[in-house]
Every structure is written in C-alpha cells, then in structure tokens.
Coordinates of C-alpha atoms in Angstrom, one line a residue:
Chain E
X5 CA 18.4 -20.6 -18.9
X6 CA 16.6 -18.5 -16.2
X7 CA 18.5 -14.7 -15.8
X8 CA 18.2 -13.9 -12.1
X9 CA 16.4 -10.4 -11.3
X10 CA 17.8 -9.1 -8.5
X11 CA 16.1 -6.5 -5.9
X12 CA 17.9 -4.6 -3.5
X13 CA 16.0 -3.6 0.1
X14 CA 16.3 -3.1 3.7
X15 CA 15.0 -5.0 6.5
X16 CA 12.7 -1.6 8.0
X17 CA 11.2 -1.3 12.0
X18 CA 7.8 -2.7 11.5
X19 CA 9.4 -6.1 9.6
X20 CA 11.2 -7.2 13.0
X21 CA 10.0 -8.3 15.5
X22 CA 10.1 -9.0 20.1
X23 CA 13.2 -11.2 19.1
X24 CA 14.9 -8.6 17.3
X25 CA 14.7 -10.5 14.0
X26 CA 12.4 -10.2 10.7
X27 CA 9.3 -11.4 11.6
X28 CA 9.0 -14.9 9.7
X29 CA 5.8 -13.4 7.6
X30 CA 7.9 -10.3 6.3
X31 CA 9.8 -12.3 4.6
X32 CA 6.8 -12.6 2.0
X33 CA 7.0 -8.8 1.9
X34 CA 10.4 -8.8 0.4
X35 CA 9.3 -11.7 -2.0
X36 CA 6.3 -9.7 -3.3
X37 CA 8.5 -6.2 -3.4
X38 CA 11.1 -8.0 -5.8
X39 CA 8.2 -9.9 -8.2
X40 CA 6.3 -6.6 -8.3
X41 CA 9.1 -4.8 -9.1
X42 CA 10.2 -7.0 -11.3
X43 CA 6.6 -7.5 -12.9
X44 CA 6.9 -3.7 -13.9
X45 CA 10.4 -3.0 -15.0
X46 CA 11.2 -6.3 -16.9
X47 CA 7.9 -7.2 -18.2
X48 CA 5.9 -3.9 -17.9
X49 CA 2.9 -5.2 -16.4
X50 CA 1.1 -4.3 -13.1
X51 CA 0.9 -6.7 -10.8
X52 CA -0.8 -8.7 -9.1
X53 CA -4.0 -7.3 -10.9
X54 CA -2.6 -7.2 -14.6
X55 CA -6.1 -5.9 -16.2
X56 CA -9.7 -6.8 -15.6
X57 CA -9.6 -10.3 -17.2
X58 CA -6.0 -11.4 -15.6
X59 CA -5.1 -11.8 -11.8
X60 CA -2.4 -13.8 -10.3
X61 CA -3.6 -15.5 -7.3
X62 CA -1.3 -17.1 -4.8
X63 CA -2.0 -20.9 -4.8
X64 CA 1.5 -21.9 -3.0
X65 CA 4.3 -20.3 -0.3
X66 CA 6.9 -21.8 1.3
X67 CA 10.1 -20.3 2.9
X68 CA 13.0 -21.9 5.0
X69 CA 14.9 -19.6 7.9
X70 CA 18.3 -20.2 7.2
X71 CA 19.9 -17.2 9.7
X72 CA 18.1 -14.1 10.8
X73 CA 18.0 -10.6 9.6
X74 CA 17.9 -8.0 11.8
X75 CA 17.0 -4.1 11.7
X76 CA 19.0 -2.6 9.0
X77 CA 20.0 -5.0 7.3
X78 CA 20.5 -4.9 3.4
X79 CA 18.9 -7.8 1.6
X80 CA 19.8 -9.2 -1.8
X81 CA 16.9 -10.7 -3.2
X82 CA 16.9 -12.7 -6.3
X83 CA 14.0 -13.7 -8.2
X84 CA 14.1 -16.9 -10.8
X85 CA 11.0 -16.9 -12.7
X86 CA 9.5 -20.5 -14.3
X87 CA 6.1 -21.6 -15.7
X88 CA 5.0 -24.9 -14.4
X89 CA 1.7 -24.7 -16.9
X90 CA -0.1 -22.6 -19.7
X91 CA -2.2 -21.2 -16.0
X92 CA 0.9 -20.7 -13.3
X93 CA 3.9 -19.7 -12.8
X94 CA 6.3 -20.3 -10.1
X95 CA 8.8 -18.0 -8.7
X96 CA 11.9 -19.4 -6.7
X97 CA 13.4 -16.7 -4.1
X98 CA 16.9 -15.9 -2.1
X99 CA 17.2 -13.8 0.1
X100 CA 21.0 -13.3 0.5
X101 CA 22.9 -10.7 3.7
X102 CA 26.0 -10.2 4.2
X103 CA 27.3 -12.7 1.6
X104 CA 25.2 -15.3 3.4
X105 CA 22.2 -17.2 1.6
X106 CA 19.7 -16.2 4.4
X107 CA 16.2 -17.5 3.1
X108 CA 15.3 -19.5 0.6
X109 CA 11.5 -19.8 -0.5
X110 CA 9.3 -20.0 -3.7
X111 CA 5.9 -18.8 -4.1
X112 CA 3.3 -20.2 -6.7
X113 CA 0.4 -18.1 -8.5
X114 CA -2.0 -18.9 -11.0
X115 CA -3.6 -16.8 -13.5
X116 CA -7.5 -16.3 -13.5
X117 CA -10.4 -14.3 -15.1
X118 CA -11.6 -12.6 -11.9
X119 CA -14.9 -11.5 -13.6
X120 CA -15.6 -15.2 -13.1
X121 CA -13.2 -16.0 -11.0
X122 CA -11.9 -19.1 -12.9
X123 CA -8.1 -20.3 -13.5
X124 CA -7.3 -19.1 -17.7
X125 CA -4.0 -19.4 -19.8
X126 CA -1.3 -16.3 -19.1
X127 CA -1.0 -14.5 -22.4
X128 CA 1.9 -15.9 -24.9
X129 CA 3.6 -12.9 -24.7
X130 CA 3.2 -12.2 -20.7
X131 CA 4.3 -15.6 -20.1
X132 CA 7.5 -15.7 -22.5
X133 CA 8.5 -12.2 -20.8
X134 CA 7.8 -13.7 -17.4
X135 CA 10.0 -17.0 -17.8
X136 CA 12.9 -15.2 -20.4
X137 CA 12.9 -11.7 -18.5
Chain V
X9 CA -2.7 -39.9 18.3
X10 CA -2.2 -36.2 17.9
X11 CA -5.5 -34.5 19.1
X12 CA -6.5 -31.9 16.9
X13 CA -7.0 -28.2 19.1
X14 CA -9.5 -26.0 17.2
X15 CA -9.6 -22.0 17.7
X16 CA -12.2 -19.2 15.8
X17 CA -11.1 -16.6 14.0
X18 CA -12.7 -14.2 11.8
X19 CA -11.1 -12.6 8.4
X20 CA -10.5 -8.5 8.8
X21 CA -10.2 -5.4 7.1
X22 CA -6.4 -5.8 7.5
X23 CA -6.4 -9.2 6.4
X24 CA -7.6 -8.3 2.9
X25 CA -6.2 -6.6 0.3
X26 CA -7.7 -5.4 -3.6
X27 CA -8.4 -8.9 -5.1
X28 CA -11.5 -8.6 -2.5
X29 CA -10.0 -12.1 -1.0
X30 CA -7.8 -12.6 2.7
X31 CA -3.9 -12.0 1.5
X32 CA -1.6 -14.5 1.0
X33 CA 0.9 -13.6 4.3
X34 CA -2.2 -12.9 6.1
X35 CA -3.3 -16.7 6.3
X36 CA 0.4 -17.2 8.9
X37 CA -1.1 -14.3 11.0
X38 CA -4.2 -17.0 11.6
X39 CA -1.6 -19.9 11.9
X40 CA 0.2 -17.2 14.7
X41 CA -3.1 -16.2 16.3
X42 CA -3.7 -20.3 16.4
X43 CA -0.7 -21.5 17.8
X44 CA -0.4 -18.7 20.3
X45 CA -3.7 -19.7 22.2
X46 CA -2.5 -23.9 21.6
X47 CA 0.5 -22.6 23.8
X48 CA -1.3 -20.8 26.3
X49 CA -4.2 -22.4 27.5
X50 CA -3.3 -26.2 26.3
X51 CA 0.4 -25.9 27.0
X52 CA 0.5 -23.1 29.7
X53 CA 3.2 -21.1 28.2
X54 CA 4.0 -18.2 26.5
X55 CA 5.1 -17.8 23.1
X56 CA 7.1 -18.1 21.2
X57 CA 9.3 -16.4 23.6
X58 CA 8.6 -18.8 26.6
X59 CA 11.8 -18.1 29.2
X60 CA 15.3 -15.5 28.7
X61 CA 16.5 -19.2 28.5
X62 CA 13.6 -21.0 25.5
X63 CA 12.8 -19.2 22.3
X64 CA 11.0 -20.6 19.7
X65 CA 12.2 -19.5 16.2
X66 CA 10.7 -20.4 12.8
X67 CA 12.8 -22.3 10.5
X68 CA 10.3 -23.3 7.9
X69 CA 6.9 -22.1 6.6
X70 CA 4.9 -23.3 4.0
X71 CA 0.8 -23.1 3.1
X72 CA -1.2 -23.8 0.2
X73 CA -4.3 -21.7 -0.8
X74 CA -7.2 -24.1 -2.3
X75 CA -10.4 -21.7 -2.1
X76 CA -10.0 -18.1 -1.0
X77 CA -11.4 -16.5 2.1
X78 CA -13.2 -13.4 2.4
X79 CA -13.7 -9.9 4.7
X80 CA -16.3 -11.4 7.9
X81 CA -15.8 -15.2 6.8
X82 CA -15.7 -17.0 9.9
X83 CA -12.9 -19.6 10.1
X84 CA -12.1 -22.7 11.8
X85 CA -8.7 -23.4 12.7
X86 CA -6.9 -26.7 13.6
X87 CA -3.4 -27.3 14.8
X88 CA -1.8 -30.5 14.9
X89 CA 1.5 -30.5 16.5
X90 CA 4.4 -33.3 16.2
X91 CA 7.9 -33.2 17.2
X92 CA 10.7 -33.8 14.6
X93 CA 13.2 -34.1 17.1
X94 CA 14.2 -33.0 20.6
X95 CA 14.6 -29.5 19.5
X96 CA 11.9 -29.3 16.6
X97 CA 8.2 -29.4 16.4
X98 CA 6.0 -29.2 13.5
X99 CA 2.3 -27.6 13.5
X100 CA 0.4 -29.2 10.6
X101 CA -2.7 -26.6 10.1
X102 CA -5.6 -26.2 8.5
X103 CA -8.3 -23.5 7.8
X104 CA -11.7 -25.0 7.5
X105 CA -14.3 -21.9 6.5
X106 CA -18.2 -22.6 5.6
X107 CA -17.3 -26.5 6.0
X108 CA -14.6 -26.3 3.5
X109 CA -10.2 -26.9 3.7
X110 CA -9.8 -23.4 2.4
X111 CA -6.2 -23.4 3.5
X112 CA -3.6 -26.2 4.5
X113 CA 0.3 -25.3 5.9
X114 CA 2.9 -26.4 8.4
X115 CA 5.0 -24.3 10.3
X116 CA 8.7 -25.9 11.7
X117 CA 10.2 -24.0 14.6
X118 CA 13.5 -25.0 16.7
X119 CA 14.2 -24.2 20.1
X120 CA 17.1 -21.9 20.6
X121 CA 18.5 -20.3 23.6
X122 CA 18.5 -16.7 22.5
X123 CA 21.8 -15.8 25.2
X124 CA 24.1 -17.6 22.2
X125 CA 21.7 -18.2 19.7
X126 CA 21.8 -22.0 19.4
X127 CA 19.5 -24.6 19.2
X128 CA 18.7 -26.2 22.7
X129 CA 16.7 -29.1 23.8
X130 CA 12.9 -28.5 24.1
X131 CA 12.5 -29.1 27.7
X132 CA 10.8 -32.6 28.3
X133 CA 7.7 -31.4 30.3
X134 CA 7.1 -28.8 27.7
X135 CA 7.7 -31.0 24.3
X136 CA 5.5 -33.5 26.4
X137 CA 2.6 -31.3 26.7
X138 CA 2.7 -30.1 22.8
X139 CA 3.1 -33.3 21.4
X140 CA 0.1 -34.8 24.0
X141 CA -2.0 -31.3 24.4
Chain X
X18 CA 13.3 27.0 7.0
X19 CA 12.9 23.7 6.5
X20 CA 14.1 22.2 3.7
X21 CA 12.0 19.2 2.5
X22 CA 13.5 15.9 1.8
X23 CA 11.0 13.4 -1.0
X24 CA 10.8 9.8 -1.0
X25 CA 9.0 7.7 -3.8
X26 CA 6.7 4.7 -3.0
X27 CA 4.3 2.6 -4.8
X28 CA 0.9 1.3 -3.4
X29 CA 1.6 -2.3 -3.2
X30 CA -1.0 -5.7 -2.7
X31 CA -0.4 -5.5 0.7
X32 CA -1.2 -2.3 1.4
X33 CA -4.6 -2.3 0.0
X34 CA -8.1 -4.2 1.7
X35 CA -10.8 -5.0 0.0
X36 CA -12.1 -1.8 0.1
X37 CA -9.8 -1.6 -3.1
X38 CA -7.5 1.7 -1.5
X39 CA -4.5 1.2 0.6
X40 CA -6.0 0.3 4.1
X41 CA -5.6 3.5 6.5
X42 CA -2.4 1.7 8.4
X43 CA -0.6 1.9 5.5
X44 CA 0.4 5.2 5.1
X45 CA 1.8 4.8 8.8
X46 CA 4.5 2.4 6.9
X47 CA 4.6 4.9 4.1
X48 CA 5.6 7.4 6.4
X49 CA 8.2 5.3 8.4
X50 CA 9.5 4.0 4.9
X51 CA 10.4 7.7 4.1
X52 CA 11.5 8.3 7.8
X53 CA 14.0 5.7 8.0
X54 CA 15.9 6.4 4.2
X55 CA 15.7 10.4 5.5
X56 CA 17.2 9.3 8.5
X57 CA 20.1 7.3 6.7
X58 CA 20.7 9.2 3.6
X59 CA 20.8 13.0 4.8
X60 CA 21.1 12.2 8.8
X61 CA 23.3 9.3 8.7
X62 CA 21.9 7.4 11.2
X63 CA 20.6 4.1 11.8
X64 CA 16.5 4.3 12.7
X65 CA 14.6 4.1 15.1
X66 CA 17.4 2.5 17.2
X67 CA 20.4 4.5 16.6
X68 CA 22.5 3.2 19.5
X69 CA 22.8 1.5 22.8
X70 CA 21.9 4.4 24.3
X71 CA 19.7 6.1 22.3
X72 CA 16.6 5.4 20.1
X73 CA 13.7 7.1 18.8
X74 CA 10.1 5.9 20.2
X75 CA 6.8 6.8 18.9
X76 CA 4.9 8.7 21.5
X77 CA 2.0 10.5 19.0
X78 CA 0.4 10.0 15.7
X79 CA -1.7 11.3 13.2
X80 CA -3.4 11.0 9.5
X81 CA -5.9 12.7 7.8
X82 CA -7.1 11.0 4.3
X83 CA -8.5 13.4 1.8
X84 CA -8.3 11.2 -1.0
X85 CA -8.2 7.2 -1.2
X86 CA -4.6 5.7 -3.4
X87 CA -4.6 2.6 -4.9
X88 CA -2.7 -0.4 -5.9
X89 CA 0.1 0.7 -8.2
X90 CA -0.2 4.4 -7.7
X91 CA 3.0 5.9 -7.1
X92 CA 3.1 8.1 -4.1
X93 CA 5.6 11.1 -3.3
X94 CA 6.0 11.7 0.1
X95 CA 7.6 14.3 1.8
X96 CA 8.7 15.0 5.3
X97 CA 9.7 18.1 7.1
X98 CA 11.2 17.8 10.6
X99 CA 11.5 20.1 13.4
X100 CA 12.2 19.5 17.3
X101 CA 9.6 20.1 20.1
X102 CA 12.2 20.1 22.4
X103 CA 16.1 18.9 22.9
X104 CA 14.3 15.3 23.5
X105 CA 11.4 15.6 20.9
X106 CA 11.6 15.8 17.1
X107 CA 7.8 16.0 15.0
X108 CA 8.2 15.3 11.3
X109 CA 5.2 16.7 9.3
X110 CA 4.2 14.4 6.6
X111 CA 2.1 14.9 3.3
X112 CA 1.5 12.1 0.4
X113 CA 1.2 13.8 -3.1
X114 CA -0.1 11.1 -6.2
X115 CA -1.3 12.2 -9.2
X116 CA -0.8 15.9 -8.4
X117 CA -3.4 16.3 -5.6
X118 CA -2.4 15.8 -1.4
X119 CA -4.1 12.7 -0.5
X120 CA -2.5 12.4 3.2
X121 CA -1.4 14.3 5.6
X122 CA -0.2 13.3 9.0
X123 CA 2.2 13.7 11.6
X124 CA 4.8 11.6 13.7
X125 CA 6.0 12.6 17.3
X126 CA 9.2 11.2 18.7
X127 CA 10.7 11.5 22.0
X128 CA 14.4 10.0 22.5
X129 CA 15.1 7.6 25.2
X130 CA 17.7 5.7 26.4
X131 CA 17.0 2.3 26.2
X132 CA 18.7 0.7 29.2
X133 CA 16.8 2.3 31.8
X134 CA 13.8 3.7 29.1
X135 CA 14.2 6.9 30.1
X136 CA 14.0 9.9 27.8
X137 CA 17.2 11.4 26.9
X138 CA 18.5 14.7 24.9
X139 CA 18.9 14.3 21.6
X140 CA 22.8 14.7 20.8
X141 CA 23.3 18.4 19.5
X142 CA 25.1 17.2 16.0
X143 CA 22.3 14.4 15.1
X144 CA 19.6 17.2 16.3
X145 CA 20.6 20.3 14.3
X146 CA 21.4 17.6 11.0
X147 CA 17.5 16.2 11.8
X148 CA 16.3 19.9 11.8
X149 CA 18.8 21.0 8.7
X150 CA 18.9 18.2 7.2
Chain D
X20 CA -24.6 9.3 28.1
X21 CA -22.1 6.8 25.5
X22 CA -22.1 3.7 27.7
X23 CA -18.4 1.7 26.2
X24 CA -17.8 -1.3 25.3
X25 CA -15.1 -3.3 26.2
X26 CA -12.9 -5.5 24.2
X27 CA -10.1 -7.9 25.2
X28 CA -6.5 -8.9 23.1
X29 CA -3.4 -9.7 23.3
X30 CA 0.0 -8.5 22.5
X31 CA 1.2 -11.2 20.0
X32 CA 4.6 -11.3 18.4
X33 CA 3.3 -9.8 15.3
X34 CA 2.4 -7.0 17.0
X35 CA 6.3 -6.6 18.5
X36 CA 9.2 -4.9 17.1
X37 CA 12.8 -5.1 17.5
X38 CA 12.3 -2.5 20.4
X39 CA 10.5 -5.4 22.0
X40 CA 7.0 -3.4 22.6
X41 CA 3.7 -3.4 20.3
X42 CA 5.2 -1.5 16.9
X43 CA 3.1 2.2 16.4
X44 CA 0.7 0.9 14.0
X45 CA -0.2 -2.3 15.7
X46 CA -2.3 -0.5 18.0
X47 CA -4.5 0.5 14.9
X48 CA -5.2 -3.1 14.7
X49 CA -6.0 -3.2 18.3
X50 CA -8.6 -0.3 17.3
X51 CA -9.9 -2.4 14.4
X52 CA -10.5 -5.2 16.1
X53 CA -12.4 -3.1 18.9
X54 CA -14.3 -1.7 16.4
X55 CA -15.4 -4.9 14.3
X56 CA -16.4 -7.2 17.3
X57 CA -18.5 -3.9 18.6
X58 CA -20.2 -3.4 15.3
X59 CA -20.9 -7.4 15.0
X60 CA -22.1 -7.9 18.6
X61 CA -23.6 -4.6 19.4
X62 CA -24.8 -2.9 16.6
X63 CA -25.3 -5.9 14.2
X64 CA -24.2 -5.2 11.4
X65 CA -20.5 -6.2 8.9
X66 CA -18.0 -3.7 9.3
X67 CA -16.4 -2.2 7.4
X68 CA -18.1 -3.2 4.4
X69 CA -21.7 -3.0 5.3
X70 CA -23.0 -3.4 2.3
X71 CA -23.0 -2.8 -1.4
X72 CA -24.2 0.9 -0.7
X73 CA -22.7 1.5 2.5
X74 CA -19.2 1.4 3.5
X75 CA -17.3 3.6 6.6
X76 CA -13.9 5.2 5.2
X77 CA -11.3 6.1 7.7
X78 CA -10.8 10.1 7.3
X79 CA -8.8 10.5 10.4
X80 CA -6.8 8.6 12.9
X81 CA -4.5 9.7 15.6
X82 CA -3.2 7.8 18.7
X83 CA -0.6 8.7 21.7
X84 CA 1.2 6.4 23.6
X85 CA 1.8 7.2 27.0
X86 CA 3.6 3.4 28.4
X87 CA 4.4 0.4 26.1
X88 CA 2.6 -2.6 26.0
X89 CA 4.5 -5.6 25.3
X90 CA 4.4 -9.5 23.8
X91 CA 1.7 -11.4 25.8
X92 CA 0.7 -8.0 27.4
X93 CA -3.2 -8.5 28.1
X94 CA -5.2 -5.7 26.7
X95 CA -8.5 -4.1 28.1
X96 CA -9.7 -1.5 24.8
X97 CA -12.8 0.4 25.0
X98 CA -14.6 2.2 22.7
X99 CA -16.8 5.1 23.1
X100 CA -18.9 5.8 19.5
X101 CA -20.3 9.2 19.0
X102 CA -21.8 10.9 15.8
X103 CA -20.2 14.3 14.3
X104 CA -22.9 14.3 11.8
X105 CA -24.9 12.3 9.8
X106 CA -22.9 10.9 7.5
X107 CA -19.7 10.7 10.2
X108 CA -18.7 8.7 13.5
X109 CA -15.9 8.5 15.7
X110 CA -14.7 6.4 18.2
X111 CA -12.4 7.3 20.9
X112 CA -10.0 5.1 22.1
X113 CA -8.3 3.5 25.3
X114 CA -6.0 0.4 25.5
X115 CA -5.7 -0.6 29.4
X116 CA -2.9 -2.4 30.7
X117 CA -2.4 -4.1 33.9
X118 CA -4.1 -1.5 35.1
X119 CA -3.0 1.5 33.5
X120 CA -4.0 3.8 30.7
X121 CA -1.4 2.9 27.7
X122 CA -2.9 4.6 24.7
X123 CA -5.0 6.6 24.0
X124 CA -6.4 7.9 20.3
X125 CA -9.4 8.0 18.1
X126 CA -10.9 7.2 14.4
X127 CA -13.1 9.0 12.5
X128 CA -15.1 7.2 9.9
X129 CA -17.5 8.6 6.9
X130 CA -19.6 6.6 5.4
X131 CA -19.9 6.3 1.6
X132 CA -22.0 4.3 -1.0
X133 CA -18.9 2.8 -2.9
X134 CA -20.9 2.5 -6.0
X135 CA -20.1 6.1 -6.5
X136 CA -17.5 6.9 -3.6
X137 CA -19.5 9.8 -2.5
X138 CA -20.1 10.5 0.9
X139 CA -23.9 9.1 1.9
X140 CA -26.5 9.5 5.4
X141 CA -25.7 6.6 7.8
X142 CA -29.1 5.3 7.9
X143 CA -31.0 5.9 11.6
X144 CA -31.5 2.8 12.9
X145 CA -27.7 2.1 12.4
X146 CA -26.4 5.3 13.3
X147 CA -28.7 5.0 16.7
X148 CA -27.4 1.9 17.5
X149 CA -24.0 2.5 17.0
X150 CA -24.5 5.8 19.4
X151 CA -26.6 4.4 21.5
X152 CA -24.8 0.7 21.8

C-alpha cells in the first residue's frame, strides 16, 4: 500500500495569472516542489539530478482543472509514488483547497545515465524507498 | 478535415533548466505561444480572455516528451483544434524540431463567463472559425 | 534599526538554465517568495493585494550576482524594509549560500488603490509594522 | 553613435498576474527575448551559450516601471548594446506601448569561458558587432 506524502504550500503572485487564477502551467510547480521535497526528506536523494550516472527525465504530464486557486491560497498537495518498470516511476498528484480536491494530475519520469544519455534501471534501494516512502 | 496551423518558435535561456534540455512546464509555454497566434490571426480574437462576457479556462492538460529539446533548437509547432462540445475545444499539438515529433499534448479548455463563473456556450461564429481555421 | 527578518529556499529544477546556475529571473521569485511569508507572518497581511483598496505594485528593481547558486543549494535570504515615503516602501535584499553573499538586490513598491490605480498612503498601522516589523 | 534595434512581443497570459498587468519579472523575458533575436539576426552568433569557451553571465539587472502593460498589450523593445570593457556589455532597455515609454531598465552581461567559470576577453569581431550592430 502506497503512504501519501503530503506537502503544504501557497499559491504566490507570479503563479496567478490576468484571470486571477493559478496559471494552468504552475500547477507543475507545486507538483515538482512536493516530489523534490519529498525526494529529499523521505528518500534522501537530490532530485531531479541524483548523481552523475542517474537523472530522472520527465517522459509524461498530465493535470485536470477541477476549480481554481487563487492568490493566497493554501494548497494540500499529496504525492503517491509507484514504479511502472525497473526504468520509471510514476507519481500521482492532488492538489486539495479548502477541503476541495482541486487538481488532480500525475507526472511520469524515467531514469537515465546522462553521460550517455540512455534510459538505465533506478537503484534497488532508490527505487524501494521511492515506491514504500 | 481539421487543417493543421503551423507557428516557429525557438527554445530560450528561460526555457531550460540544469539537465541542459528545454523543461518540462516549459513545452505548455510553446503550446500557449501557439495557440495564442491560432486565435489571433486565424480566428481574430483575443485570448484566452476574448470578451468581459467569453473566457477560455483550461480544464485539462497533458503532453508527452519523446526526444528532448535544446537551448537555440528551432521548433515547429502544429495545432489541431476540435470541439468536444458546444462549450469545449480540444487543441491536439505537436512539436516537430530537426524533422522529428519531439513532443505531442492536448490542451481542453471550456468557455466560461467569468461574471458568475460558469460554463457558457462557445459562441457559434467563434467555435465555427476554430474548428474550420 | 531595522531588524532583519530570514527566509530559507532551495534552488530548485526550475530555477536553473542550462547554464547549470539558477537563471538571473529567479532570484526575482526568491525575493518575492521571502516578501510575501514576511508580509504574512510578521506584517499580517495578505501580498501584494492586500485589499480592495489597496495593493502593493512593483515600480523598480534590481540584482546584482556576485556569485552563481545551483540546483539544490539552499539559500538564506534576508530582507530589510524601510519606506521612501508614506506611499513607497524599498525592501533591501541579500541571498547568503554556503556562507558567502551571492545576490543582492532591491525591490521598490509604491501603494495604489486599485479601483482608480492611483497611488495611495500606506495605512499608518501596516506602515510602521512593514518598517518594525 | 549605438544605432537600436527594435524588437516586437506580446503580452501573453503567462506574462499576467492576478493584478491583471505583465508580473515584474516577465519583463526580463521581454529583455531576453530582445536580446537573443538581436544577437541571432544582428550579430550572428547563439546567445547565451556561444560556445564551449564563451558564455555571457548576467552580473546586473535592474528595471522601472513607469505604466503597466497588459494581456495582448503590443510591445515595441529596443535595445541599445554598449561595451564597459572588454570582457563586459550592457544593454539598455525600453519596452514601448501604444505609444508610450512603459519600462525602462538595463542588463549587464560578462562573458566567461565556462570550462573554468572565469571571466574571459569578448573576442573583437563579436564584441564590434555587438557595439556596432
């Protein structure tokens, strides 16, 4: 069973936009915020550049608008982690407001060897912490 | 048939971050930069805030990253626009760059009246001309 | 004298090009990032629209970058206010990682009134807590 | 005598926030984007990555904004390049808006060969073009 990480944050000036809204694309900033943050405190890596010989690169992104945040806002955002192969891992996102489920999205990354820039298998152990964090 | 409406555009400084390669949220600033100009010169009308009456607000966004794109890379950028229904259209798009699909998405966006903040008919003349641009 | 007030960030992906350092507009959301929580948690006030009638609107900028930061470092960033006038507040701003001043910049404000975008004093209570704070 | 060279853009919703004008540090982009198209057409050459020994880093930017500019705004931005010294160029600033001076600012660049991040000579002929564009 997946344990939800959850990530606290605020919907900030330059996120909104001429509608008074979040800007549909800053809604990928709050994903990333919450899996970096929760790349470093649960499973202790950097992210996305882990070390020399391990990047996750984005492959996938997808978000639906459910209601809009607006300036000020604070954000819930939940993170369930799960590995769809030995290369990539797939995070599912909720963006929840005032009680309400918001956004929902996921975003897909695989793992490569940047020296050659080719797709390679996420450590044992960095994958097991990833998917039972 | 949906005629396909091609625009240039060219990968910046801003557009990249540290893996050397465009950023993820950066490819819906293209789709944005795309679907602006479709609106403008082939529709002849702002966007996506076209009247106090006829906002268009994103309810769905999704892209998939097949070969990354680089600082200078010159892209080609195709928009194919469908409507779902009366008060929802659909861009399909695509990111051709040195004759390769780098990148493929969709972007879903209802019509709303921003005065209450309800979906609203896409007036007929206007969902005419996306649909037939 | 002007007390300082400190807020901790982190470089993240998407404020670094692929120049491999956080791209120069960055540190302008680094300094609205520390801005915004100085303006909630010692002001107690909503930013940069406070009110109906009253918000804060950029009228002058500035950074210099002595020393490039980079994905993961974690920056300290502290802000000292003061007003130019009852309508204009400056807040001095200086990044600190790793021990040594990588940025320093400056952020000029003048209040306005919204409705007819005029500018406006500053209430005398949310002025002398900007200045004390 | 700097002859300038004129760039044209567009406010797009991107560039908005939820005080319905171009957010602060959007008009840094309209700088960038000034700047790159210059360096391309006039000068010749990648910016800001010229190449593997020759890169500009920003060292200083400041900007004032005198009216806002708003979503679909038309911009007029021009660009006047001079040299501080051999290894260091600005470029000074205006963004035109029906007809009236909206911002102003400059950046100052230094060029570096990134193999060693150490500041290096622009080389003449580039340095002469740029100056002389």
């Amino acid at each position: 069973m997946t344990i939800e990480f959850v990530f606290e944050d605020v919907v900030r000036i330059y996120d909104t936009d001429a509608q008074g809204i979040a800007h549909y694309a800053s809604y990928y900033r709050f994903f990333t915020n919450t899996i970096e943050k929760f790349m470093r405190d649960k499973v202790g890596i950097p992210y996305p550049n882990v070390s020399d010989d391990l990047w996750f690169v984005m492959v996938e992104t997808h978000a639906t608008y459910k209601e809009p945040v607006r300036l000020g806002d604070n954000l819930t955002i939940t993170i369930s982690p799960s590995s769809l192969s030995k290369k990539t891992i797939k995070f599912d996102m909720k963006i929840i407001s005032k009680g309400r489920l918001t956004t929902q999205g996921y975003v897909i990354q695989v793992a490569i060897n940047p020296k050659i820039w080719k797709a390679t298998e996420i450590p044992d152990n960095i994958l097991k912490s990833i998917v039972e964090a």
